[in-house]
PDB file of C-alpha atoms in Angstrom:
ATOM      1  CA  UNK A   1     106.571   1.107 152.426  1.00 96.00           C
ATOM      2  CA  UNK A   2     105.992   4.046 149.438  1.00 98.00           C
ATOM      3  CA  UNK A   3     107.202   6.973 151.435  1.00 98.00           C
ATOM      4  CA  UNK A   4     109.301   7.063 154.398  1.00 98.00           C
ATOM      5  CA  UNK A   5     108.729  10.893 156.132  1.00 98.00           C
ATOM      6  CA  UNK A   6     112.062  11.755 158.225  1.00 98.00           C
ATOM      7  CA  UNK A   7     111.627  14.526 160.575  1.00 98.00           C
ATOM      8  CA  UNK A   8     114.831  15.786 162.494  1.00 98.00           C
ATOM      9  CA  UNK A   9     113.120  16.855 166.265  1.00 97.00           C
ATOM     10  CA  UNK A  10     114.426  19.526 168.457  1.00 96.00           C
ATOM     11  CA  UNK A  11     113.390  20.905 170.914  1.00 95.00           C
ATOM     12  CA  UNK A  12     110.188  20.265 169.057  1.00 94.00           C
ATOM     13  CA  UNK A  13     107.257  19.157 170.554  1.00 93.00           C
ATOM     14  CA  UNK A  14     105.155  21.496 170.234  1.00 93.00           C
ATOM     15  CA  UNK A  15     105.077  20.857 166.373  1.00 95.00           C
ATOM     16  CA  UNK A  16     104.485  17.136 166.259  1.00 95.00           C
ATOM     17  CA  UNK A  17     100.922  17.312 166.383  1.00 94.00           C
ATOM     18  CA  UNK A  18     100.449  19.403 163.471  1.00 94.00           C
ATOM     19  CA  UNK A  19     103.074  17.334 161.460  1.00 96.00           C
ATOM     20  CA  UNK A  20     101.055  14.041 162.323  1.00 96.00           C
ATOM     21  CA  UNK A  21      97.758  15.949 160.928  1.00 95.00           C
ATOM     22  CA  UNK A  22      98.698  16.813 157.991  1.00 96.00           C
ATOM     23  CA  UNK A  23     100.759  13.090 156.931  1.00 97.00           C
ATOM     24  CA  UNK A  24      97.535  11.850 158.330  1.00 96.00           C
ATOM     25  CA  UNK A  25      95.721  13.835 155.625  1.00 96.00           C
ATOM     26  CA  UNK A  26      98.626  13.113 152.832  1.00 97.00           C
ATOM     27  CA  UNK A  27      98.124   9.096 153.900  1.00 96.00           C
ATOM     28  CA  UNK A  28      94.773   9.155 153.453  1.00 95.00           C
ATOM     29  CA  UNK A  29      94.558  11.148 150.055  1.00 95.00           C
ATOM     30  CA  UNK A  30      97.390   9.567 148.421  1.00 95.00           C
ATOM     31  CA  UNK A  31      96.618   6.066 149.737  1.00 95.00           C
ATOM     32  CA  UNK A  32     100.299   5.041 149.813  1.00 96.00           C
ATOM     33  CA  UNK A  33     102.376   3.270 152.640  1.00 97.00           C
ATOM     34  CA  UNK A  34     103.371   6.187 154.521  1.00 98.00           C
ATOM     35  CA  UNK A  35     105.647   5.935 157.615  1.00 98.00           C
ATOM     36  CA  UNK A  36     106.900   9.069 159.880  1.00 98.00           C
ATOM     37  CA  UNK A  37     110.436   8.336 161.919  1.00 98.00           C
ATOM     38  CA  UNK A  38     110.940  11.133 164.331  1.00 98.00           C
ATOM     39  CA  UNK A  39     114.653  11.600 165.401  1.00 98.00           C
ATOM     40  CA  UNK A  40     115.456  13.105 168.722  1.00 97.00           C
ATOM     41  CA  UNK A  41     118.227  15.725 168.450  1.00 97.00           C
ATOM     42  CA  UNK A  42     118.002  17.193 172.050  1.00 96.00           C
ATOM     43  CA  UNK A  43     117.807  13.666 174.615  1.00 92.00           C
ATOM     44  CA  UNK A  44     116.812  15.852 177.376  1.00 93.00           C
ATOM     45  CA  UNK A  45     113.386  16.235 175.741  1.00 93.00           C
ATOM     46  CA  UNK A  46     111.368  13.084 174.807  1.00 92.00           C
ATOM     47  CA  UNK A  47     108.939  12.944 171.906  1.00 92.00           C
ATOM     48  CA  UNK A  48     105.217  12.886 172.893  1.00 88.00           C
ATOM     49  CA  UNK A  49     103.501  11.625 170.406  1.00 91.00           C
ATOM     50  CA  UNK A  50      99.608  12.129 171.120  1.00 79.00           C
ATOM     51  CA  UNK A  51      97.446  10.497 168.777  1.00 78.00           C
ATOM     52  CA  UNK A  52      96.920   7.678 167.444  1.00 85.00           C
ATOM     53  CA  UNK A  53      97.273   7.355 163.511  1.00 90.00           C
ATOM     54  CA  UNK A  54      96.293   5.321 161.159  1.00 91.00           C
ATOM     55  CA  UNK A  55     100.513   5.126 159.729  1.00 96.00           C
ATOM     56  CA  UNK A  56     103.319   3.596 161.846  1.00 96.00           C
ATOM     57  CA  UNK A  57     105.243   6.198 163.522  1.00 97.00           C
ATOM     58  CA  UNK A  58     108.465   5.354 165.563  1.00 96.00           C
ATOM     59  CA  UNK A  59     111.267   7.077 167.257  1.00 96.00           C
ATOM     60  CA  UNK A  60     114.613   7.153 167.473  1.00 97.00           C
ATOM     61  CA  UNK A  61     116.650   8.888 170.092  1.00 96.00           C
ATOM     62  CA  UNK A  62     120.166  10.319 169.254  1.00 96.00           C
ATOM     63  CA  UNK A  63     122.245   9.502 172.959  1.00 94.00           C
ATOM     64  CA  UNK A  64     123.773  13.055 172.192  1.00 95.00           C
ATOM     65  CA  UNK A  65     123.218  16.048 170.441  1.00 94.00           C
ATOM     66  CA  UNK A  66     124.322  15.391 166.766  1.00 96.00           C
ATOM     67  CA  UNK A  67     123.373  17.861 164.217  1.00 95.00           C
ATOM     68  CA  UNK A  68     120.825  17.703 161.698  1.00 96.00           C
ATOM     69  CA  UNK A  69     123.038  15.548 158.997  1.00 98.00           C
ATOM     70  CA  UNK A  70     123.971  12.636 161.313  1.00 98.00           C
ATOM     71  CA  UNK A  71     120.154  13.008 162.326  1.00 98.00           C
ATOM     72  CA  UNK A  72     118.439  12.944 159.159  1.00 98.00           C
ATOM     73  CA  UNK A  73     121.351   9.922 158.257  1.00 98.00           C
ATOM     74  CA  UNK A  74     120.281   7.952 161.668  1.00 98.00           C
ATOM     75  CA  UNK A  75     116.750   8.573 160.406  1.00 98.00           C
ATOM     76  CA  UNK A  76     117.473   7.165 156.651  1.00 98.00           C
ATOM     77  CA  UNK A  77     118.967   4.378 158.525  1.00 98.00           C
ATOM     78  CA  UNK A  78     115.462   2.459 159.504  1.00 98.00           C
ATOM     79  CA  UNK A  79     113.846   3.288 156.327  1.00 98.00           C
ATOM     80  CA  UNK A  80     111.675   1.665 154.891  1.00 98.00           C
ATOM     81  CA  UNK A  81     110.598   3.537 152.410  1.00 98.00           C
ATOM     82  CA  UNK A  82     110.731   3.596 148.064  1.00 98.00           C
ATOM     83  CA  UNK A  83     111.019   6.978 148.578  1.00 98.00           C
ATOM     84  CA  UNK A  84     112.760  10.009 151.418  1.00 98.00           C
ATOM     85  CA  UNK A  85     110.180  12.702 152.370  1.00 98.00           C
ATOM     86  CA  UNK A  86     112.814  15.440 155.044  1.00 98.00           C
ATOM     87  CA  UNK A  87     111.194  17.231 156.751  1.00 98.00           C
ATOM     88  CA  UNK A  88     111.909  20.203 159.120  1.00 97.00           C
ATOM     89  CA  UNK A  89     110.126  20.178 162.464  1.00 96.00           C
ATOM     90  CA  UNK A  90     108.559  23.952 161.607  1.00 95.00           C
ATOM     91  CA  UNK A  91     107.884  22.484 157.946  1.00 96.00           C
ATOM     92  CA  UNK A  92     104.502  22.523 156.585  1.00 97.00           C
ATOM     93  CA  UNK A  93     103.065  20.812 153.463  1.00 98.00           C
ATOM     94  CA  UNK A  94     100.050  20.648 151.345  1.00 98.00           C
ATOM     95  CA  UNK A  95      97.143  17.624 152.168  1.00 97.00           C
ATOM     96  CA  UNK A  96      97.878  16.577 148.447  1.00 97.00           C
ATOM     97  CA  UNK A  97     102.155  16.336 148.923  1.00 98.00           C
ATOM     98  CA  UNK A  98     103.175  12.996 148.032  1.00 98.00           C
ATOM     99  CA  UNK A  99      99.896  12.157 145.811  1.00 98.00           C
ATOM    100  CA  UNK A 100     100.876  14.758 144.007  1.00 98.00           C
ATOM    101  CA  UNK A 101     105.231  14.387 144.018  1.00 98.00           C
ATOM    102  CA  UNK A 102     104.398  10.455 143.096  1.00 98.00           C
ATOM    103  CA  UNK A 103     102.560  11.290 140.641  1.00 98.00           C
ATOM    104  CA  UNK A 104     105.252  13.920 139.095  1.00 98.00           C
ATOM    105  CA  UNK A 105     108.618  12.076 139.737  1.00 98.00           C
ATOM    106  CA  UNK A 106     107.951   9.603 137.225  1.00 97.00           C
ATOM    107  CA  UNK A 107     111.993   7.626 136.862  1.00 97.00           C
ATOM    108  CA  UNK A 108     113.613  10.471 137.943  1.00 98.00           C
ATOM    109  CA  UNK A 109     115.707  10.703 140.977  1.00 98.00           C
ATOM    110  CA  UNK A 110     114.485  13.432 142.643  1.00 98.00           C
ATOM    111  CA  UNK A 111     111.644  15.759 142.110  1.00 98.00           C
ATOM    112  CA  UNK A 112     110.987  19.076 143.667  1.00 98.00           C
ATOM    113  CA  UNK A 113     107.999  20.853 144.233  1.00 98.00           C
ATOM    114  CA  UNK A 114     107.029  24.557 144.163  1.00 98.00           C
ATOM    115  CA  UNK A 115     105.819  26.417 147.492  1.00 98.00           C
ATOM    116  CA  UNK A 116     105.545  29.534 149.495  1.00 97.00           C
ATOM    117  CA  UNK A 117     108.120  31.141 151.330  1.00 95.00           C
ATOM    118  CA  UNK A 118     108.177  32.827 154.447  1.00 93.00           C
ATOM    119  CA  UNK A 119     110.453  35.501 155.410  1.00 85.00           C
ATOM    120  CA  UNK A 120     110.619  38.745 157.781  1.00 85.00           C
ATOM    121  CA  UNK A 121     109.556  40.306 154.470  1.00 87.00           C
ATOM    122  CA  UNK A 122     106.246  39.024 153.974  1.00 92.00           C
ATOM    123  CA  UNK A 123     105.308  35.261 151.293  1.00 94.00           C
ATOM    124  CA  UNK A 124     106.133  34.891 148.144  1.00 95.00           C
ATOM    125  CA  UNK A 125     107.099  31.733 145.907  1.00 96.00           C
ATOM    126  CA  UNK A 126     109.752  29.825 145.848  1.00 97.00           C
ATOM    127  CA  UNK A 127     110.035  29.674 142.184  1.00 96.00           C
ATOM    128  CA  UNK A 128     108.057  32.451 140.149  1.00 93.00           C
ATOM    129  CA  UNK A 129     107.790  31.591 137.363  1.00 94.00           C
ATOM    130  CA  UNK A 130     107.341  27.408 135.355  1.00 95.00           C
ATOM    131  CA  UNK A 131     110.805  28.774 132.941  1.00 95.00           C
ATOM    132  CA  UNK A 132     112.761  28.995 136.570  1.00 95.00           C
ATOM    133  CA  UNK A 133     111.176  26.012 137.769  1.00 97.00           C
ATOM    134  CA  UNK A 134     112.599  23.883 134.768  1.00 97.00           C
ATOM    135  CA  UNK A 135     115.976  25.453 134.935  1.00 96.00           C
ATOM    136  CA  UNK A 136     116.736  23.199 138.353  1.00 97.00           C
ATOM    137  CA  UNK A 137     116.279  19.848 135.792  1.00 96.00           C
ATOM    138  CA  UNK A 138     119.686  21.842 134.087  1.00 94.00           C
ATOM    139  CA  UNK A 139     121.290  21.622 137.263  1.00 97.00           C
ATOM    140  CA  UNK A 140     124.912  24.081 136.202  1.00 97.00           C
ATOM    141  CA  UNK A 141     122.511  26.629 138.232  1.00 97.00           C
ATOM    142  CA  UNK A 142     123.622  25.195 141.095  1.00 98.00           C
ATOM    143  CA  UNK A 143     127.443  25.401 140.708  1.00 98.00           C
ATOM    144  CA  UNK A 144     126.362  28.597 139.194  1.00 98.00           C
ATOM    145  CA  UNK A 145     124.480  30.225 140.499  1.00 97.00           C
ATOM    146  CA  UNK A 146     123.712  28.745 144.213  1.00 97.00           C
ATOM    147  CA  UNK A 147     121.734  26.418 145.811  1.00 98.00           C
ATOM    148  CA  UNK A 148     118.329  26.265 143.614  1.00 97.00           C
ATOM    149  CA  UNK A 149     115.944  24.021 146.467  1.00 98.00           C
ATOM    150  CA  UNK A 150     115.260  26.269 149.245  1.00 96.00           C
ATOM    151  CA  UNK A 151     114.585  22.561 151.769  1.00 96.00           C
ATOM    152  CA  UNK A 152     114.663  18.986 151.674  1.00 98.00           C
ATOM    153  CA  UNK A 153     111.173  19.991 153.079  1.00 98.00           C
ATOM    154  CA  UNK A 154     109.351  19.996 148.697  1.00 98.00           C
ATOM    155  CA  UNK A 155     111.629  17.465 147.724  1.00 98.00           C
ATOM    156  CA  UNK A 156     110.409  13.369 147.377  1.00 98.00           C
ATOM    157  CA  UNK A 157     113.998  11.587 146.553  1.00 98.00           C
ATOM    158  CA  UNK A 158     113.984   7.724 145.389  1.00 98.00           C
ATOM    159  CA  UNK A 159     115.786   6.319 148.201  1.00 98.00           C
ATOM    160  CA  UNK A 160     117.976   4.108 146.456  1.00 98.00           C
ATOM    161  CA  UNK A 161     119.634   6.723 144.852  1.00 98.00           C
ATOM    162  CA  UNK A 162     121.004   9.048 148.285  1.00 98.00           C
ATOM    163  CA  UNK A 163     124.424   8.772 147.299  1.00 98.00           C
ATOM    164  CA  UNK A 164     126.740   6.614 149.559  1.00 98.00           C
ATOM    165  CA  UNK A 165     129.110   9.375 150.163  1.00 98.00           C
ATOM    166  CA  UNK A 166     127.194  11.891 151.675  1.00 98.00           C
ATOM    167  CA  UNK A 167     125.995   9.117 154.659  1.00 98.00           C
ATOM    168  CA  UNK A 168     129.921   8.338 155.013  1.00 98.00           C
ATOM    169  CA  UNK A 169     130.583  11.924 154.972  1.00 98.00           C
ATOM    170  CA  UNK A 170     128.767  13.368 157.669  1.00 97.00           C
ATOM    171  CA  UNK A 171     129.179  18.031 157.642  1.00 97.00           C
ATOM    172  CA  UNK A 172     130.064  18.886 161.325  1.00 94.00           C
ATOM    173  CA  UNK A 173     128.647  23.061 160.294  1.00 94.00           C
ATOM    174  CA  UNK A 174     124.627  22.777 160.077  1.00 92.00           C
ATOM    175  CA  UNK A 175     123.153  23.957 157.330  1.00 93.00           C
ATOM    176  CA  UNK A 176     124.265  22.885 153.406  1.00 97.00           C
ATOM    177  CA  UNK A 177     124.152  18.990 154.447  1.00 98.00           C
ATOM    178  CA  UNK A 178     121.336  19.082 151.600  1.00 98.00           C
ATOM    179  CA  UNK A 179     123.222  21.185 149.281  1.00 98.00           C
ATOM    180  CA  UNK A 180     125.579  18.364 149.656  1.00 98.00           C
ATOM    181  CA  UNK A 181     123.274  15.859 148.892  1.00 98.00           C
ATOM    182  CA  UNK A 182     121.857  17.499 145.278  1.00 98.00           C
ATOM    183  CA  UNK A 183     125.667  18.068 144.292  1.00 98.00           C
ATOM    184  CA  UNK A 184     126.439  14.066 145.488  1.00 98.00           C
ATOM    185  CA  UNK A 185     123.593  13.578 142.847  1.00 98.00           C
ATOM    186  CA  UNK A 186     124.957  15.535 140.260  1.00 98.00           C
ATOM    187  CA  UNK A 187     127.823  14.601 140.840  1.00 98.00           C
ATOM    188  CA  UNK A 188     126.349  10.468 140.106  1.00 98.00           C
ATOM    189  CA  UNK A 189     124.617  12.311 136.810  1.00 98.00           C
ATOM    190  CA  UNK A 190     121.190  11.747 138.764  1.00 98.00           C
ATOM    191  CA  UNK A 191     117.774  13.285 137.192  1.00 98.00           C
ATOM    192  CA  UNK A 192     116.002  16.121 138.925  1.00 98.00           C
ATOM    193  CA  UNK A 193     112.289  16.589 137.650  1.00 98.00           C
ATOM    194  CA  UNK A 194     109.672  19.218 138.970  1.00 98.00           C
ATOM    195  CA  UNK A 195     106.177  19.882 140.026  1.00 98.00           C
ATOM    196  CA  UNK A 196     104.577  23.307 139.503  1.00 98.00           C
ATOM    197  CA  UNK A 197     101.756  22.357 142.341  1.00 98.00           C
ATOM    198  CA  UNK A 198     102.350  24.824 145.017  1.00 98.00           C
ATOM    199  CA  UNK A 199     102.692  21.666 148.390  1.00 98.00           C
ATOM    200  CA  UNK A 200     105.200  23.163 150.643  1.00 98.00           C
ATOM    201  CA  UNK A 201     105.270  25.875 152.829  1.00 97.00           C
ATOM    202  CA  UNK A 202     109.022  26.998 154.559  1.00 94.00           C
ATOM    203  CA  UNK A 203     108.319  28.969 157.468  1.00 86.00           C
ATOM    204  CA  UNK A 204     109.776  32.074 158.693  1.00 79.00           C
ATOM    205  CA  UNK A 205     110.742  31.431 162.496  1.00 71.00           C
ATOM    206  CA  UNK A 206     113.223  34.272 162.590  1.00 64.00           C
ATOM    207  CA  UNK A 207     115.766  31.149 164.225  1.00 57.00           C
ATOM    208  CA  UNK A 208     116.422  29.470 160.684  1.00 51.00           C
ATOM    209  CA  UNK A 209     120.309  28.606 160.360  1.00 48.00           C
ATOM    210  CA  UNK A 210     119.691  29.855 156.471  1.00 49.00           C
ATOM    211  CA  UNK A 211     119.471  33.245 158.238  1.00 52.00           C
ATOM    212  CA  UNK A 212     123.326  33.870 159.609  1.00 86.00           C
ATOM    213  CA  UNK A 213     125.334  34.314 156.965  1.00 93.00           C
ATOM    214  CA  UNK A 214     128.376  33.418 158.329  1.00 94.00           C
ATOM    215  CA  UNK A 215     127.069  30.000 159.397  1.00 94.00           C
ATOM    216  CA  UNK A 216     125.738  29.361 156.085  1.00 95.00           C
ATOM    217  CA  UNK A 217     129.142  30.278 154.156  1.00 97.00           C
ATOM    218  CA  UNK A 218     131.290  28.201 157.043  1.00 97.00           C
ATOM    219  CA  UNK A 219     129.153  25.398 156.082  1.00 97.00           C
ATOM    220  CA  UNK A 220     129.269  25.782 152.522  1.00 98.00           C
ATOM    221  CA  UNK A 221     133.303  25.860 152.849  1.00 98.00           C
ATOM    222  CA  UNK A 222     132.665  22.426 154.485  1.00 98.00           C
ATOM    223  CA  UNK A 223     130.938  21.193 151.906  1.00 98.00           C
ATOM    224  CA  UNK A 224     133.407  22.073 149.068  1.00 98.00           C
ATOM    225  CA  UNK A 225     136.685  20.310 151.148  1.00 98.00           C
ATOM    226  CA  UNK A 226     134.373  16.827 151.037  1.00 98.00           C
ATOM    227  CA  UNK A 227     133.152  17.580 147.498  1.00 98.00           C
ATOM    228  CA  UNK A 228     136.852  17.914 146.126  1.00 97.00           C
ATOM    229  CA  UNK A 229     137.538  14.309 147.629  1.00 93.00           C
ATOM    230  CA  UNK A 230     134.931  12.810 145.364  1.00 96.00           C
ATOM    231  CA  UNK A 231     133.786  14.558 142.559  1.00 95.00           C
ATOM    232  CA  UNK A 232     134.791  14.479 138.668  1.00 95.00           C
ATOM    233  CA  UNK A 233     131.814  15.535 136.849  1.00 95.00           C
ATOM    234  CA  UNK A 234     131.140  18.646 139.027  1.00 98.00           C
ATOM    235  CA  UNK A 235     133.078  21.663 138.495  1.00 98.00           C
ATOM    236  CA  UNK A 236     134.508  22.150 142.620  1.00 98.00           C
ATOM    237  CA  UNK A 237     136.509  24.987 142.110  1.00 98.00           C
ATOM    238  CA  UNK A 238     134.067  26.727 140.144  1.00 98.00           C
ATOM    239  CA  UNK A 239     132.012  25.719 142.345  1.00 98.00           C
ATOM    240  CA  UNK A 240     133.813  27.253 145.336  1.00 98.00           C
ATOM    241  CA  UNK A 241     134.405  30.325 143.380  1.00 98.00           C
ATOM    242  CA  UNK A 242     130.715  30.809 143.135  1.00 98.00           C
ATOM    243  CA  UNK A 243     130.288  30.497 146.611  1.00 98.00           C
ATOM    244  CA  UNK A 244     133.016  33.089 147.772  1.00 98.00           C
ATOM    245  CA  UNK A 245     131.720  35.503 145.008  1.00 98.00           C
ATOM    246  CA  UNK A 246     128.052  35.127 146.728  1.00 97.00           C
ATOM    247  CA  UNK A 247     129.416  35.729 150.181  1.00 97.00           C
ATOM    248  CA  UNK A 248     131.881  38.705 149.155  1.00 97.00           C
ATOM    249  CA  UNK A 249     128.401  40.225 147.893  1.00 97.00           C
ATOM    250  CA  UNK A 250     127.003  40.248 150.833  1.00 95.00           C
ATOM    251  CA  UNK A 251     130.090  41.710 152.871  1.00 95.00           C
ATOM    252  CA  UNK A 252     131.349  44.335 150.609  1.00 95.00           C
ATOM    253  CA  UNK A 253     128.665  45.420 148.065  1.00 97.00           C
ATOM    254  CA  UNK A 254     128.511  43.889 144.072  1.00 96.00           C
ATOM    255  CA  UNK A 255     131.390  45.803 142.392  1.00 97.00           C
ATOM    256  CA  UNK A 256     133.955  44.700 143.820  1.00 97.00           C
ATOM    257  CA  UNK A 257     132.966  40.971 144.028  1.00 97.00           C
ATOM    258  CA  UNK A 258     131.442  41.024 140.664  1.00 97.00           C
ATOM    259  CA  UNK A 259     134.586  43.059 138.764  1.00 97.00           C
ATOM    260  CA  UNK A 260     136.787  40.102 139.657  1.00 97.00           C
ATOM    261  CA  UNK A 261     134.377  37.058 138.597  1.00 98.00           C
ATOM    262  CA  UNK A 262     133.044  39.336 135.923  1.00 98.00           C
ATOM    263  CA  UNK A 263     132.158  35.992 134.468  1.00 98.00           C
ATOM    264  CA  UNK A 264     130.028  34.526 137.278  1.00 98.00           C
ATOM    265  CA  UNK A 265     128.386  37.961 137.125  1.00 97.00           C
ATOM    266  CA  UNK A 266     127.274  38.015 133.743  1.00 97.00           C
ATOM    267  CA  UNK A 267     126.231  34.588 134.092  1.00 97.00           C
ATOM    268  CA  UNK A 268     123.715  35.693 137.335  1.00 97.00           C
ATOM    269  CA  UNK A 269     122.546  38.150 135.235  1.00 96.00           C
ATOM    270  CA  UNK A 270     121.419  35.659 132.440  1.00 94.00           C
ATOM    271  CA  UNK A 271     120.175  33.895 134.687  1.00 94.00           C
ATOM    272  CA  UNK A 272     117.401  36.482 136.513  1.00 92.00           C
ATOM    273  CA  UNK A 273     116.899  37.976 132.603  1.00 91.00           C
ATOM    274  CA  UNK A 274     115.852  35.071 131.057  1.00 81.00           C
ATOM    275  CA  UNK A 275     115.315  32.531 133.799  1.00 81.00           C
ATOM    276  CA  UNK A 276     114.468  33.473 136.806  1.00 77.00           C
ATOM    277  CA  UNK A 277     112.457  36.390 135.456  1.00 68.00           C
ATOM    278  CA  UNK A 278     113.190  39.793 136.938  1.00 50.00           C
TER     279      UNK A 278
END
């Protein structure tokens, strides 16, 4: 099996057919072995798969609501693919996603494609230029700037590169489990590659977890506590300071937090000017 597509479902029957149609087109374009694993995290509702497709579809039912991290792990445990694609139920991928990602991942552990970010203010590219996307390979930005990956949905991950620590230490607060995964891969000295093709759309529903500043911060701080028990290469104290700095700016404004963290302010300013492009 080449690729396992793992999709947590929570009251998401309305998304299933469009997801499967997109994966069908990816199957036809890539000519690779693909499986789809739906993991139902809302036990009161049965997952309904209507039409037949040319690839295997499996359904896992959580006995109780377990949250996004454990639900992804439940799918991962059953996955047979060499590569993993974690999709959210409201994600959208292009017809060439899998073909393009397999062509670009090479010997890397993770391949990060470009995509479209939807918000209440409209649409924009996730990475506005190739230079900002190449910066991902440096990895330091994940510690000094923020989580530079919008969603696992625009990433292809080598299954054997997913750290066991991520599967054994489940986050209780939804949001940062994917950030947790990238930082653990950085700790394990995994190689990140990029794909400039625009292959993914992060849909805006008005209900995205990432929209809650307080919940994101709480989840990030839970992640920091878990990382302290594992990391030797990643500077967790610096990461914690970055996370707190960014949270304080959203709550208090930029001036006071930036004065208190002048080194991070300067680094982030340089990032905006040289890498992201203002």
